Amino acid sequence: MAQAVANVARRINATMEEQRDSLDLSDCGLVSFPDGVFKMIRSCTDNIHKISLANNQIKALSNKFFLTFTQLREVDLQGNVLTTLPEAVGNMQHLISIDLSNNKLTVFPERLTDVGSLQHISVEGNQITELPMEKLSLMPALKSLDARSNPLTLEAASVPHHFTLLT
């Protein structure tokens, strides 16, 4: 446990010292986004454009995560145990790509349809049965939605859409 904490602290310090625009906390054994990270990194949250929390054991993210990192362009949350996303994800004005593959989602996170800048969504390998195709088809920037390996109903792809849908 102490080694995991030290690893997270090292990665955060490297991001801050080198003024990187990305924070990689993948494969750290996290079960949540550490509250201490908000304090450590508050001076440079606007510079962070990409966060990877892939391959952890994160069960949920708080609204605070998306309200703190408002300049995010890419979020990689694949390989966790997320069942939902917080409401605040719908307020992300710069988000281009979100990877939610291989989580525990049973319902498509509809707040994503409120993100006008979103171009790429991956929900591959979840337990989603329906897609909000009407709302998705109204997303102006959406280019691709990867929904492979989900138990989707057949009518999911029947609505006309302007983006690549992988099922």
PDB file of N, CA and C in Angstrom, residues 6 13 95 108 114 132 137 148 152 158:
ATOM      1  N   ALA A   6       3.281   5.958  -2.809  1.00  0.00           N
ATOM      2  CA  ALA A   6       4.521   6.603  -3.257  1.00  0.00           C
ATOM      3  C   ALA A   6       4.565   6.703  -4.780  1.00  0.00           C
ATOM      4  N   ASN A  13       4.059  14.426  -8.865  1.00  0.00           N
ATOM      5  CA  ASN A  13       5.189  15.355  -8.801  1.00  0.00           C
ATOM      6  C   ASN A  13       5.849  15.527 -10.156  1.00  0.00           C
ATOM      7  N   LEU A  95     -13.891  18.307 -23.724  1.00  0.00           N
ATOM      8  CA  LEU A  95     -13.664  16.867 -23.809  1.00  0.00           C
ATOM      9  C   LEU A  95     -13.871  16.361 -25.236  1.00  0.00           C
ATOM     10  N   PHE A 108     -25.945   3.348 -20.616  1.00  0.00           N
ATOM     11  CA  PHE A 108     -25.076   4.338 -21.257  1.00  0.00           C
ATOM     12  C   PHE A 108     -25.150   5.644 -20.465  1.00  0.00           C
ATOM     13  N   ASP A 114     -24.509  15.487 -23.600  1.00  0.00           N
ATOM     14  CA  ASP A 114     -24.528  16.944 -23.397  1.00  0.00           C
ATOM     15  C   ASP A 114     -23.178  17.590 -23.702  1.00  0.00           C
ATOM     16  N   PRO A 132     -28.795   5.598 -26.360  1.00  0.00           N
ATOM     17  CA  PRO A 132     -29.729   6.701 -26.625  1.00  0.00           C
ATOM     18  C   PRO A 132     -29.455   7.301 -28.015  1.00  0.00           C
ATOM     19  N   SER A 137     -27.271  10.999 -31.952  1.00  0.00           N
ATOM     20  CA  SER A 137     -27.280  11.517 -33.326  1.00  0.00           C
ATOM     21  C   SER A 137     -27.338  13.041 -33.366  1.00  0.00           C
ATOM     22  N   ARG A 148     -18.876  -2.259 -28.905  1.00  0.00           N
ATOM     23  CA  ARG A 148     -18.711  -3.698 -29.093  1.00  0.00           C
ATOM     24  C   ARG A 148     -18.726  -4.426 -27.749  1.00  0.00           C
ATOM     25  N   LEU A 152     -26.298  -5.436 -26.528  1.00  0.00           N
ATOM     26  CA  LEU A 152     -27.214  -4.444 -27.095  1.00  0.00           C
ATOM     27  C   LEU A 152     -28.414  -5.106 -27.758  1.00  0.00           C
ATOM     28  N   SER A 158     -30.627   1.155 -35.218  1.00  0.00           N
ATOM     29  CA  SER A 158     -31.581   1.391 -36.311  1.00  0.00           C
ATOM     30  C   SER A 158     -31.856   2.868 -36.589  1.00  0.00           C
TER      31      SER A 158
END
